[in-house]
Short mmCIF file of C-alpha atoms in Angstrom, two decimals:
data_model
loop_
_atom_site.label_atom_id
_atom_site.label_comp_id
_atom_site.label_asym_id
_atom_site.label_seq_id
_atom_site.Cartn_x
_atom_site.Cartn_y
_atom_site.Cartn_z
CA UNK A 19 -6.56 35.70 -18.57
CA UNK A 20 -8.12 38.85 -19.94
CA UNK A 21 -6.35 38.39 -23.30
CA UNK A 22 -7.51 34.78 -23.45
CA UNK A 23 -11.11 35.83 -22.83
CA UNK A 24 -10.95 38.34 -25.67
CA UNK A 25 -9.58 35.66 -28.04
CA UNK A 26 -12.23 33.13 -26.98
CA UNK A 27 -15.04 35.63 -27.43
CA UNK A 28 -13.67 36.67 -30.81
CA UNK A 29 -13.49 33.04 -31.99
CA UNK A 30 -16.68 31.78 -30.35
CA UNK A 31 -17.61 29.75 -33.44
CA UNK A 32 -14.13 28.40 -34.21
CA UNK A 33 -12.35 25.31 -32.90
CA UNK A 34 -9.77 26.59 -30.49
CA UNK A 35 -6.84 24.75 -28.91
CA UNK A 36 -5.31 26.52 -25.92
CA UNK A 37 -1.77 25.40 -25.09
CA UNK A 38 -0.16 26.06 -21.73
CA UNK A 39 3.24 25.25 -20.33
CA UNK A 40 2.05 23.05 -17.45
CA UNK A 41 -0.92 21.07 -16.18
CA UNK A 42 -1.50 23.42 -13.29
CA UNK A 43 -2.25 26.24 -15.72
CA UNK A 44 -4.49 23.94 -17.78
CA UNK A 45 -6.67 23.25 -14.74
CA UNK A 46 -6.59 26.88 -13.63
CA UNK A 47 -7.95 27.96 -17.02
CA UNK A 48 -10.41 25.08 -17.13
CA UNK A 49 -11.85 26.15 -13.76
CA UNK A 50 -11.93 29.84 -14.57
CA UNK A 51 -13.61 29.55 -17.99
CA UNK A 52 -15.28 26.13 -17.48
CA UNK A 53 -13.42 24.76 -20.47
CA UNK A 54 -12.51 21.12 -21.20
CA UNK A 55 -9.01 20.18 -20.02
CA UNK A 56 -6.87 17.50 -21.60
CA UNK A 57 -3.76 16.35 -19.74
CA UNK A 58 -2.01 13.06 -19.07
CA UNK A 59 -4.23 12.82 -15.99
CA UNK A 60 -7.38 12.70 -18.12
CA UNK A 61 -8.77 9.20 -18.02
CA UNK A 62 -8.72 7.40 -21.42
CA UNK A 63 -12.50 7.24 -21.75
CA UNK A 64 -12.95 10.93 -21.01
CA UNK A 65 -10.04 11.80 -23.28
CA UNK A 66 -11.76 10.00 -26.17
CA UNK A 67 -15.05 11.65 -25.29
CA UNK A 68 -13.45 15.11 -25.35
CA UNK A 69 -11.60 14.56 -28.62
CA UNK A 70 -14.74 13.11 -30.26
CA UNK A 71 -16.82 16.06 -29.05
CA UNK A 72 -14.18 18.50 -30.31
CA UNK A 73 -14.14 16.71 -33.64
CA UNK A 74 -17.96 16.82 -33.85
CA UNK A 75 -18.06 20.47 -32.82
CA UNK A 76 -20.12 20.05 -29.65
CA UNK A 77 -17.03 21.19 -27.75
CA UNK A 78 -15.21 23.95 -29.55
CA UNK A 79 -12.38 24.65 -27.12
CA UNK A 80 -9.79 22.33 -25.59
CA UNK A 81 -7.17 23.41 -23.08
CA UNK A 82 -4.06 21.29 -22.96
CA UNK A 83 -0.46 21.30 -21.82
CA UNK A 84 1.86 18.91 -23.59
CA UNK A 85 -0.41 15.95 -24.11
CA UNK A 86 -1.43 17.18 -27.56
CA UNK A 87 2.08 18.09 -28.63
CA UNK A 88 2.82 14.73 -30.17
CA UNK A 89 0.81 11.89 -31.59
CA UNK A 90 -2.69 13.42 -31.53
CA UNK A 91 -4.23 14.74 -34.69
CA UNK A 92 -6.86 17.46 -34.35
CA UNK A 93 -7.51 18.56 -37.92
CA UNK A 94 -10.70 20.43 -37.03
CA UNK A 95 -8.82 23.01 -34.98
CA UNK A 96 -8.38 26.33 -36.74
CA UNK A 97 -7.25 28.57 -33.88
CA UNK A 98 -4.36 27.97 -31.53
CA UNK A 99 -3.54 29.99 -28.44
CA UNK A 100 -0.16 29.56 -26.82
CA UNK A 101 -0.01 30.91 -23.29
CA UNK A 102 3.48 31.80 -22.06
CA UNK A 103 5.16 28.94 -23.92
CA UNK A 104 8.72 27.80 -23.47
CA UNK A 105 11.48 28.59 -25.93
CA UNK A 106 11.32 25.20 -27.69
CA UNK A 107 10.85 25.81 -31.39
CA UNK A 108 10.03 22.13 -31.99
CA UNK A 109 7.06 22.19 -29.61
CA UNK A 110 5.65 25.27 -31.22
CA UNK A 111 6.05 23.93 -34.74
CA UNK A 112 4.15 20.83 -33.59
CA UNK A 113 1.47 23.05 -32.13
CA UNK A 114 1.20 24.84 -35.43
CA UNK A 115 0.94 21.46 -37.15
CA UNK A 116 -1.97 20.48 -34.87
CA UNK A 117 -4.07 23.34 -36.20
CA UNK A 118 -2.94 23.34 -39.81
CA UNK A 119 -2.94 19.64 -40.57
CA UNK A 120 -4.92 17.76 -43.20
CA UNK A 121 -7.03 20.54 -44.66
CA UNK A 122 -5.39 21.89 -47.78
CA UNK A 123 -5.80 25.66 -48.01
CA UNK A 124 -7.24 25.83 -44.51
CA UNK A 125 -6.86 29.24 -42.87
CA UNK A 126 -5.61 29.00 -39.33
CA UNK A 127 -4.62 31.47 -36.67
CA UNK A 128 -2.07 31.02 -33.93
CA UNK A 129 -2.05 33.48 -31.07
CA UNK A 130 0.76 33.74 -28.63
CA UNK A 131 -0.09 35.48 -25.40
CA UNK A 132 3.06 36.86 -23.83
CA UNK A 133 3.51 38.88 -20.69
CA UNK A 134 5.23 42.24 -20.66
CA UNK A 135 8.42 40.68 -19.34
CA UNK A 136 11.14 41.36 -21.91
CA UNK A 137 12.55 37.80 -21.83
CA UNK A 138 9.21 36.21 -22.73
CA UNK A 139 8.63 38.62 -25.56
CA UNK A 140 12.16 37.89 -26.82
CA UNK A 141 11.54 34.13 -26.79
CA UNK A 142 8.35 34.64 -28.76
CA UNK A 143 10.16 36.78 -31.31
CA UNK A 144 12.88 34.15 -31.69
CA UNK A 145 10.31 31.44 -32.34
CA UNK A 146 8.63 33.43 -35.01
CA UNK A 147 11.87 33.44 -37.02
CA UNK A 148 11.31 29.71 -37.70
CA UNK A 149 10.38 28.94 -41.32
CA UNK A 150 7.28 26.99 -40.22
CA UNK A 151 5.81 30.22 -38.88
CA UNK A 152 6.59 32.01 -42.10
CA UNK A 153 4.97 29.18 -44.08
CA UNK A 154 2.00 28.94 -41.78
CA UNK A 155 0.47 32.17 -42.97
CA UNK A 156 -2.94 33.04 -41.55
CA UNK A 157 -3.42 36.08 -39.40
CA UNK A 158 -0.30 37.52 -37.83
CA UNK A 159 0.23 36.59 -34.18
CA UNK A 160 -1.12 39.15 -31.76
CA UNK B 273 10.28 2.03 -5.37
CA UNK B 274 12.36 5.15 -5.83
CA UNK B 275 12.30 6.97 -9.14
CA UNK B 276 15.64 7.53 -10.86
CA UNK B 277 15.87 11.19 -9.79
CA UNK B 278 15.75 10.06 -6.17
CA UNK B 279 18.47 7.42 -6.39
CA UNK B 280 21.65 8.31 -4.53
CA UNK B 281 24.78 6.40 -5.47
CA UNK B 282 28.50 6.68 -6.04
CA UNK B 283 29.81 5.67 -9.44
CA UNK B 284 33.58 5.33 -9.63
CA UNK B 285 35.99 3.22 -11.67
CA UNK B 286 33.30 0.99 -13.11
CA UNK B 287 31.67 0.26 -9.76
CA UNK B 288 28.38 1.62 -8.53
CA UNK B 289 27.38 1.73 -4.90
CA UNK B 290 24.14 2.94 -3.29
CA UNK B 291 24.70 5.71 -0.77
CA UNK B 292 23.11 3.90 2.14
CA UNK B 293 21.95 5.94 5.10
CA UNK B 294 22.59 5.18 8.75
CA UNK B 295 19.46 4.21 10.66
CA UNK B 296 21.12 5.61 13.83
CA UNK B 297 21.39 9.09 12.24
CA UNK B 298 19.42 11.25 14.71
CA UNK B 299 18.36 13.96 12.26
CA UNK B 300 17.22 11.38 9.72
CA UNK B 301 15.27 9.43 12.33
CA UNK B 302 13.57 12.64 13.44
CA UNK B 303 12.63 13.50 9.86
CA UNK B 304 11.39 9.93 9.30
CA UNK B 305 9.25 10.14 12.47
CA UNK B 306 7.74 13.46 11.40
CA UNK B 307 6.99 12.15 7.92
CA UNK B 308 5.46 8.93 9.25
CA UNK B 309 3.28 11.03 11.59
CA UNK B 310 2.02 13.12 8.68
CA UNK B 311 1.35 9.99 6.60
CA UNK B 312 -0.46 8.31 9.48
CA UNK B 313 -2.90 11.24 9.59
CA UNK B 314 -3.46 11.07 5.82
CA UNK B 315 -6.61 8.89 5.59
CA UNK B 316 -9.56 11.13 4.81
CA UNK B 317 -7.37 14.10 3.83
CA UNK B 318 -6.84 15.28 0.23
CA UNK B 319 -3.69 13.69 -1.20
CA UNK B 320 -2.33 17.04 -2.32
CA UNK B 321 -2.47 18.43 1.24
CA UNK B 322 -0.55 15.43 2.56
CA UNK B 323 1.98 15.69 -0.27
CA UNK B 324 2.46 19.39 0.49
CA UNK B 325 2.93 18.75 4.21
CA UNK B 326 5.44 15.95 3.61
CA UNK B 327 7.21 17.96 0.91
CA UNK B 328 7.57 20.90 3.29
CA UNK B 329 9.08 18.68 5.99
CA UNK B 330 11.45 17.08 3.48
CA UNK B 331 12.73 20.46 2.33
CA UNK B 332 14.07 21.42 5.74
CA UNK B 333 16.06 18.22 6.18
CA UNK B 334 19.84 18.72 5.66
CA UNK B 335 19.70 16.13 2.86
CA UNK B 336 16.41 16.94 1.14
CA UNK B 337 16.86 14.30 -1.55
CA UNK B 338 17.06 11.57 1.09
CA UNK B 339 13.96 12.99 2.76
CA UNK B 340 12.14 13.15 -0.58
CA UNK B 341 12.99 9.48 -1.02
CA UNK B 342 11.34 8.74 2.32
CA UNK B 343 8.31 10.74 1.18
CA UNK B 344 8.07 8.70 -2.03
CA UNK B 345 8.16 5.43 -0.08
CA UNK B 346 5.41 6.69 2.22
CA UNK B 347 3.32 7.80 -0.77
CA UNK B 348 3.66 4.27 -2.16
CA UNK B 349 1.98 2.98 1.01
CA UNK B 350 -1.09 5.15 0.50
CA UNK B 351 -4.21 4.22 -1.39
CA UNK B 352 -6.17 7.08 -2.89
CA UNK B 353 -9.96 6.82 -3.04
CA UNK B 354 -11.43 5.73 -6.36
CA UNK B 355 -12.92 8.60 -8.35
CA UNK B 356 -16.69 8.70 -8.49
CA UNK B 357 -18.68 9.96 -11.48
CA UNK B 358 -19.92 13.17 -9.83
CA UNK B 359 -17.07 15.37 -11.09
CA UNK B 360 -17.29 13.86 -14.58
CA UNK B 361 -21.03 14.56 -14.73
CA UNK B 362 -20.44 18.09 -13.50
CA UNK B 363 -17.82 18.66 -16.19
CA UNK B 364 -20.16 17.45 -18.92
CA UNK B 365 -22.83 19.90 -17.76
CA UNK B 366 -20.39 22.75 -17.18
CA UNK B 367 -18.69 22.41 -20.55
CA UNK B 368 -22.01 22.25 -22.38
CA UNK B 369 -23.17 25.41 -20.58
CA UNK B 370 -19.85 27.07 -21.26
CA UNK B 371 -20.05 26.36 -25.01
CA UNK B 372 -23.59 27.76 -25.18
CA UNK B 373 -22.61 30.86 -23.19
CA UNK B 374 -19.54 31.38 -25.33
CA UNK B 375 -21.58 31.21 -28.51
CA UNK B 376 -23.84 33.94 -27.16
CA UNK B 377 -20.87 36.12 -26.15
CA UNK B 378 -20.25 39.49 -27.68
CA UNK B 379 -16.54 39.94 -28.56
CA UNK B 380 -16.50 43.25 -26.70
CA UNK B 381 -18.34 42.21 -23.56
CA UNK B 382 -16.63 41.85 -20.21
CA UNK B 383 -15.83 38.40 -18.84
CA UNK B 384 -18.04 39.06 -15.81
CA UNK B 385 -21.06 39.21 -18.12
CA UNK B 386 -20.14 35.80 -19.51
CA UNK B 387 -19.78 34.51 -15.95
CA UNK B 388 -23.28 35.71 -15.06
CA UNK B 389 -24.70 33.85 -18.07
CA UNK B 390 -22.82 30.72 -17.05
CA UNK B 391 -24.06 30.90 -13.47
CA UNK B 392 -27.64 31.31 -14.63
CA UNK B 393 -27.33 28.33 -17.00
CA UNK B 394 -25.83 26.08 -14.32
CA UNK B 395 -28.19 27.21 -11.57
CA UNK B 396 -25.54 27.24 -8.85
CA UNK B 397 -22.72 29.55 -7.72
CA UNK B 398 -19.83 29.53 -10.15
CA UNK B 399 -17.25 29.26 -7.36
CA UNK B 400 -18.92 26.06 -6.19
CA UNK B 401 -18.75 24.60 -9.70
CA UNK B 402 -15.11 25.63 -10.06
CA UNK B 403 -14.18 24.02 -6.76
CA UNK B 404 -15.80 20.71 -7.70
CA UNK B 405 -14.94 20.65 -11.41
CA UNK B 406 -11.77 18.54 -11.12
CA UNK B 407 -12.35 17.05 -7.69
CA UNK B 408 -11.62 13.58 -9.13
CA UNK B 409 -7.97 14.30 -10.00
CA UNK B 410 -5.71 11.93 -8.04
CA UNK B 411 -4.14 14.76 -6.05
CA UNK B 412 -7.52 16.17 -5.10
CA UNK B 413 -8.96 12.84 -3.99
CA UNK B 414 -8.74 11.85 -0.33
CA UNK B 415 -6.26 9.29 0.88
CA UNK B 416 -8.22 6.16 1.68
CA UNK B 417 -5.65 4.18 3.60
CA UNK B 418 -2.04 4.17 4.70
CA UNK B 419 -0.06 1.02 5.44
CA UNK B 420 1.67 1.84 8.75
CA UNK B 421 5.43 1.67 9.16
CA UNK B 422 7.82 2.74 11.91
CA UNK B 423 10.47 5.42 11.33
CA UNK B 424 13.25 2.84 11.71
CA UNK B 425 11.61 0.44 9.26
CA UNK B 426 11.12 3.33 6.83
CA UNK B 427 14.87 4.00 6.87
CA UNK B 428 15.55 0.29 6.29
CA UNK B 429 13.04 0.37 3.47
CA UNK B 430 14.88 3.39 2.02
CA UNK B 431 18.21 1.54 1.95
CA UNK B 432 16.57 -1.42 0.25
CA UNK B 433 14.89 0.91 -2.27
CA UNK B 434 18.29 2.43 -3.18
CA UNK B 435 19.52 -1.06 -4.08
CA UNK B 436 16.26 -2.02 -5.83
CA UNK B 437 16.35 1.21 -7.84
CA UNK B 438 19.76 0.33 -9.29
CA UNK B 439 18.86 -3.29 -9.99
CA UNK B 440 15.96 -2.02 -12.14
CA UNK B 441 18.66 -0.93 -14.61
CA UNK B 442 20.52 -4.26 -14.56
CA UNK B 443 21.04 -6.41 -17.61
CA UNK B 444 21.79 -9.46 -15.50
CA UNK B 445 21.90 -10.24 -11.79
CA UNK B 446 24.06 -13.01 -10.36
CA UNK B 447 23.19 -14.12 -6.89
CA UNK B 448 25.05 -16.57 -4.69
CA UNK B 449 22.87 -18.12 -2.05
CA UNK B 450 23.46 -21.05 0.26
CA UNK B 451 22.67 -24.69 -0.21
CA UNK B 452 19.18 -25.42 -1.57
CA UNK B 453 18.41 -27.66 1.42
CA UNK B 454 18.40 -24.61 3.74
CA UNK B 455 14.80 -23.60 4.47
CA UNK B 456 15.54 -19.89 3.74
CA UNK B 457 17.00 -20.78 0.35
CA UNK B 458 13.98 -22.96 -0.44
CA UNK B 459 11.71 -20.04 0.50
CA UNK B 460 13.72 -17.66 -1.66
CA UNK B 461 13.63 -20.02 -4.65
CA UNK B 462 9.92 -20.45 -4.22
CA UNK B 463 9.47 -16.67 -4.01
CA UNK B 464 11.55 -16.37 -7.17
CA UNK B 465 9.03 -18.62 -8.92
CA UNK B 466 6.12 -16.54 -7.66
CA UNK B 467 7.91 -13.42 -8.96
CA UNK B 468 8.10 -15.11 -12.38
CA UNK B 469 11.70 -14.15 -12.94
CA UNK B 470 13.77 -15.43 -15.79
CA UNK B 471 16.44 -17.32 -13.90
CA UNK B 472 18.91 -20.07 -14.35
CA UNK B 473 19.77 -21.94 -11.19
CA UNK B 474 23.02 -23.84 -10.83
CA UNK B 475 24.12 -25.98 -7.96
CA UNK B 476 27.74 -25.72 -6.87
CA UNK B 477 29.75 -27.05 -3.96
CA UNK B 478 29.14 -23.91 -1.92
CA UNK B 479 25.48 -23.60 -2.75
CA UNK B 480 23.19 -22.30 -5.47
CA UNK B 481 24.03 -19.63 -7.97
CA UNK B 482 21.09 -17.82 -9.55
CA UNK B 483 21.51 -16.04 -12.85
CA UNK B 484 18.54 -13.72 -13.19
CA UNK B 485 17.82 -11.71 -16.34
CA UNK B 486 17.60 -8.01 -15.57
CA UNK B 487 14.90 -5.69 -16.96
CA UNK B 488 17.47 -4.07 -19.27
CA UNK B 489 17.80 -7.39 -21.13
CA UNK B 490 14.11 -7.59 -22.02
CA UNK B 491 12.53 -6.26 -25.18
CA UNK B 492 9.03 -5.86 -23.76
CA UNK B 493 7.31 -5.66 -20.41
CA UNK B 494 10.53 -4.48 -18.76
CA UNK B 495 8.77 -2.20 -16.29
CA UNK B 496 6.48 -4.89 -14.88
CA UNK B 497 9.34 -7.35 -14.82
CA UNK B 498 11.53 -4.80 -13.02
CA UNK B 499 8.94 -4.48 -10.26
CA UNK B 500 8.85 -8.26 -9.93
CA UNK B 501 12.63 -8.28 -9.65
CA UNK B 502 12.45 -5.54 -6.99
CA UNK B 503 9.97 -7.71 -5.04
CA UNK B 504 12.35 -10.62 -5.28
CA UNK B 505 15.27 -8.53 -4.08
CA UNK B 506 13.28 -7.53 -1.00
CA UNK B 507 13.41 -11.17 0.10
CA UNK B 508 17.12 -11.78 -0.45
CA UNK B 509 18.43 -10.22 2.81
CA UNK B 510 16.53 -12.85 4.82
CA UNK B 511 19.30 -15.28 3.82
CA UNK B 512 21.86 -13.59 6.05
CA UNK B 513 24.78 -14.75 3.94
CA UNK B 514 24.57 -13.93 0.25
CA UNK B 515 26.31 -12.04 -2.50
CA UNK B 516 24.80 -10.23 -5.46
CA UNK B 517 26.54 -8.85 -8.51
CA UNK B 518 24.80 -6.95 -11.27
CA UNK B 519 25.80 -5.03 -14.36
CA UNK B 520 23.90 -1.75 -14.11
CA UNK B 521 23.27 0.43 -17.15
CA UNK B 522 21.82 3.73 -16.01
CA UNK B 523 20.77 6.05 -18.86
CA UNK B 524 23.57 8.42 -19.92
CA UNK B 525 25.99 6.77 -17.48
CA UNK B 526 28.74 4.25 -18.13
CA UNK B 527 27.88 0.64 -17.30
CA UNK B 528 29.01 -0.27 -13.80
CA UNK B 529 29.11 -3.26 -11.49
CA UNK B 530 26.93 -3.29 -8.42
CA UNK B 531 27.98 -5.61 -5.63
CA UNK B 532 25.87 -6.21 -2.57
CA UNK B 533 26.35 -8.70 0.23
CA UNK B 534 24.75 -9.74 3.48
CA UNK B 535 27.04 -7.23 5.22
CA UNK B 536 25.23 -4.27 3.64
CA UNK B 537 22.57 -2.47 5.69
CA UNK B 538 19.70 -4.21 3.93
CA UNK B 539 16.76 -5.66 5.80
CA UNK B 540 14.29 -8.00 4.18
CA UNK B 541 10.77 -6.67 3.84
CA UNK B 542 9.58 -10.10 2.76
CA UNK B 543 6.51 -10.71 4.82
CA UNK B 544 5.73 -14.12 3.38
CA UNK B 545 6.43 -16.79 5.93
CA UNK B 546 7.12 -20.36 4.93
CA UNK B 547 3.46 -20.86 4.15
CA UNK B 548 3.03 -17.73 2.05
CA UNK B 549 1.04 -18.20 -1.13
CA UNK B 550 0.03 -15.32 -3.43
CA UNK B 551 -3.68 -14.61 -3.44
CA UNK B 552 -4.23 -15.61 -7.10
CA UNK B 553 -2.57 -19.00 -6.47
CA UNK B 554 -4.44 -19.56 -3.22
CA UNK B 555 -7.77 -18.96 -4.99
CA UNK B 556 -7.01 -21.61 -7.61
CA UNK B 557 -5.84 -24.14 -5.05
CA UNK B 558 -8.96 -23.67 -2.97
CA UNK B 559 -11.07 -24.59 -6.00
CA UNK B 560 -8.75 -27.40 -7.09
CA UNK B 561 -9.72 -30.14 -4.71
CA UNK B 562 -8.66 -33.28 -6.58
CA UNK B 563 -9.74 -36.48 -4.79
CA UNK B 564 -6.66 -38.53 -3.91
CA UNK B 565 -4.20 -35.73 -4.64
CA UNK B 566 -2.62 -32.90 -2.67
CA UNK B 567 -0.70 -29.86 -3.89
CA UNK B 568 2.85 -29.32 -2.62
CA UNK B 569 3.80 -25.68 -3.11
CA UNK B 570 7.42 -26.13 -2.07
CA UNK B 571 8.76 -29.16 -3.90
CA UNK B 572 12.51 -29.66 -3.73
CA UNK B 573 14.56 -28.29 -6.65
CA UNK B 574 15.35 -30.99 -9.22
CA UNK B 575 18.69 -31.54 -10.82
CA UNK B 576 18.65 -30.97 -14.56
CA UNK B 577 21.69 -31.72 -16.68
CA UNK B 578 25.17 -31.61 -15.15
CA UNK B 579 24.82 -28.71 -12.71
CA UNK B 580 21.45 -27.13 -13.48
CA UNK B 581 18.56 -27.03 -11.04
CA UNK B 582 14.90 -26.72 -11.93
CA UNK B 583 12.78 -24.98 -9.32
CA UNK B 584 9.25 -26.33 -9.81
CA UNK B 585 6.30 -24.10 -9.05
CA UNK B 586 4.37 -26.88 -7.39
CA UNK B 587 3.88 -30.62 -7.37
CA UNK B 588 0.70 -32.67 -7.50
CA UNK B 589 1.19 -35.48 -5.01
CA UNK B 590 -0.93 -38.65 -5.28
CA UNK B 591 -1.73 -40.79 -2.27
CA UNK B 592 0.50 -43.46 -3.78
CA UNK B 593 3.16 -43.11 -6.44
CA UNK B 594 5.51 -40.41 -7.68
CA UNK B 595 4.51 -36.75 -7.56
CA UNK B 596 3.85 -34.82 -10.72
CA UNK B 597 6.21 -31.84 -10.75
CA UNK B 598 5.07 -28.68 -12.59
CA UNK B 599 7.20 -25.78 -13.75
CA UNK B 600 5.49 -22.71 -15.20
CA UNK B 601 6.87 -20.51 -17.97
CA UNK B 602 5.50 -16.99 -18.42
CA UNK B 603 5.84 -14.41 -21.16
CA UNK B 604 9.46 -13.61 -20.30
CA UNK B 605 10.61 -17.24 -20.13
CA UNK B 606 11.20 -18.20 -23.75
CA UNK B 607 14.92 -18.91 -23.28
CA UNK B 608 14.32 -20.88 -20.09
CA UNK B 609 11.56 -22.92 -21.76
CA UNK B 610 13.77 -23.81 -24.70
CA UNK B 611 16.55 -24.82 -22.33
CA UNK B 612 14.17 -27.00 -20.33
CA UNK B 613 12.78 -28.69 -23.45
CA UNK B 614 16.31 -29.53 -24.53
CA UNK B 615 17.18 -30.88 -21.09
CA UNK B 616 14.07 -33.05 -21.05
CA UNK B 617 14.94 -34.37 -24.49
CA UNK B 618 18.47 -35.24 -23.33
CA UNK B 619 17.31 -36.86 -20.09
CA UNK B 620 13.57 -37.63 -20.07
CA UNK B 621 11.70 -37.16 -16.80
CA UNK B 622 8.15 -38.53 -17.11
CA UNK B 623 7.00 -36.90 -13.87
CA UNK B 624 7.84 -33.39 -15.11
CA UNK B 625 5.18 -31.11 -16.63
CA UNK B 626 5.73 -27.77 -18.37
CA UNK B 627 3.00 -25.16 -18.09
CA UNK B 628 3.28 -22.43 -20.73
CA UNK B 629 1.47 -19.12 -20.42
CA UNK B 630 -0.59 -18.30 -23.50
CA UNK B 631 1.21 -14.93 -23.66
CA UNK B 632 4.42 -16.85 -24.38
CA UNK B 633 2.69 -19.31 -26.72
CA UNK B 634 1.66 -16.43 -28.99
CA UNK B 635 5.04 -16.94 -30.56
CA UNK B 636 4.32 -19.43 -33.42
CA UNK B 637 7.62 -21.28 -32.88
CA UNK B 638 6.90 -21.75 -29.19
CA UNK B 639 3.29 -22.75 -29.95
CA UNK B 640 4.43 -25.41 -32.42
CA UNK B 641 6.89 -26.95 -29.97
CA UNK B 642 4.36 -26.94 -27.12
CA UNK B 643 1.53 -28.47 -29.11
CA UNK B 644 3.75 -31.36 -30.07
CA UNK B 645 5.08 -31.96 -26.57
CA UNK B 646 3.26 -34.59 -24.46
CA UNK B 647 4.42 -33.06 -21.17
CA UNK B 648 3.41 -29.46 -21.90
CA UNK B 649 0.12 -27.64 -21.37
CA UNK B 650 -1.13 -24.08 -21.78
CA UNK B 651 -2.55 -21.73 -19.16
CA UNK B 652 -3.32 -18.06 -18.68
CA UNK B 653 -1.83 -16.27 -15.62
CA UNK B 654 -1.91 -19.37 -13.43
CA UNK B 655 -3.25 -22.84 -14.32
CA UNK B 656 -6.94 -23.18 -13.56
CA UNK B 657 -8.36 -25.69 -11.10
CA UNK B 658 -9.72 -27.65 -14.06
CA UNK B 659 -6.26 -27.74 -15.73
CA UNK B 660 -4.75 -29.14 -12.53
CA UNK B 661 -7.46 -31.78 -12.31
CA UNK B 662 -6.85 -32.77 -15.95
CA UNK B 663 -3.12 -33.16 -15.26
CA UNK B 664 -3.82 -35.42 -12.29
CA UNK B 665 -6.39 -37.49 -14.18
CA UNK B 666 -4.04 -37.98 -17.14
CA UNK B 667 -1.20 -39.00 -14.84
CA UNK B 668 -3.44 -41.45 -12.96
CA UNK B 669 -4.68 -42.95 -16.22
CA UNK B 670 -1.16 -43.52 -17.50
#
């Protein structure tokens, strides 16, 4: 949570997507930071409202689990934060795509917040071997 | 109904069999009683608390998956309160305040400083805001009502749900019932019409044989149709003597044959007595008061072709003369409609009317055939009172 706060404060003027592994964590973060949450439980009208506001810049942070992994385009996002993600390379490449899409030459940053547990750090390292991460450029993951 | 992960069955040598439970099993009855007690206390309590209490009780049962099935069936009997707008309004205000506070944040400042700014902007304790922020999530909302059930009936319901759960994966269901003159068979056929199933009814020497399309055979709307089929299946055990055979295609499993009979521990949950009429139909009939006509909701099946039987939805009966028999075709019934049109062409029946749901008539081929047919008419959901009156007037005029 402390790492997430530092990232949010550092990117206060950017459009940030925070990805978590499950809905429970989405709502935990939403409550702690008072940030908009987007999950499959979000009612369609509110979902549209949140995405429109994110697109317009009135909301600059969205916290989501898997609902944004496929089928939703958020070209305005330029910072992604993955909190303790799973080992699925596909999901993470899609997450990268969410924040890199549409804008040619757009600089984007993807953070991955991992705990000290060796296994989680190993998974993160494995993911970063994927060519999409090499192509993605931007700032190196912290 | 039970979700696939909760279905218990044995699949061997091309045959699939639900693992029915024994309603005399003492430990299971005790678990069912405890779970029913928890569910009965649910109204007014947050859904998530009830789910946690039932989940905890299910875990200590020797067969937790069976107990979780009971929990699912009890959850299906609960209504959760509708969400109000209070939480949504709070979120709008909280997120706006959060964005403003974030913009003013110094990258090196502590989170507590940010929290103080937030609290000042919102004008109320942050913990209070956090607690109410997502109070409209289904799990957080209170249970509004619970439809009571006894422990024994819950176990019966569980056995039925095991069978229903497998039939949801059927491509086709064949059902042998008794003779159509039997009142129970008439009720079942009528219920089949209300469930809007795609069925072909044949009359044999030993009784009727229903061939019902399974959800796996449909290209669209399979989920809704599957639930209709499950509702229909709940009525079948009332027949006493019956036999069902279905080809079941569970994902990532070989196709297998399911066979159920009246000897299986299945109890009907069909609450509709002989006079049962679904609410939507009742509403139309109350408005459709046609002078000189009455509506018969249980007309006798009519022979069509050599062995086929048509099960009309209702008949408009004049004070004098032959009744006007109406069969309705919904979005799933394209094949049945085409069959009926061919049968009517081969052996005309001037007292027969075909109602076609507009969802089915979206198909240009169907629309063209219906428009040209003097005995067909269109409706949406169920024919309106005005449509029924028009049918009667046209019949009287001719």
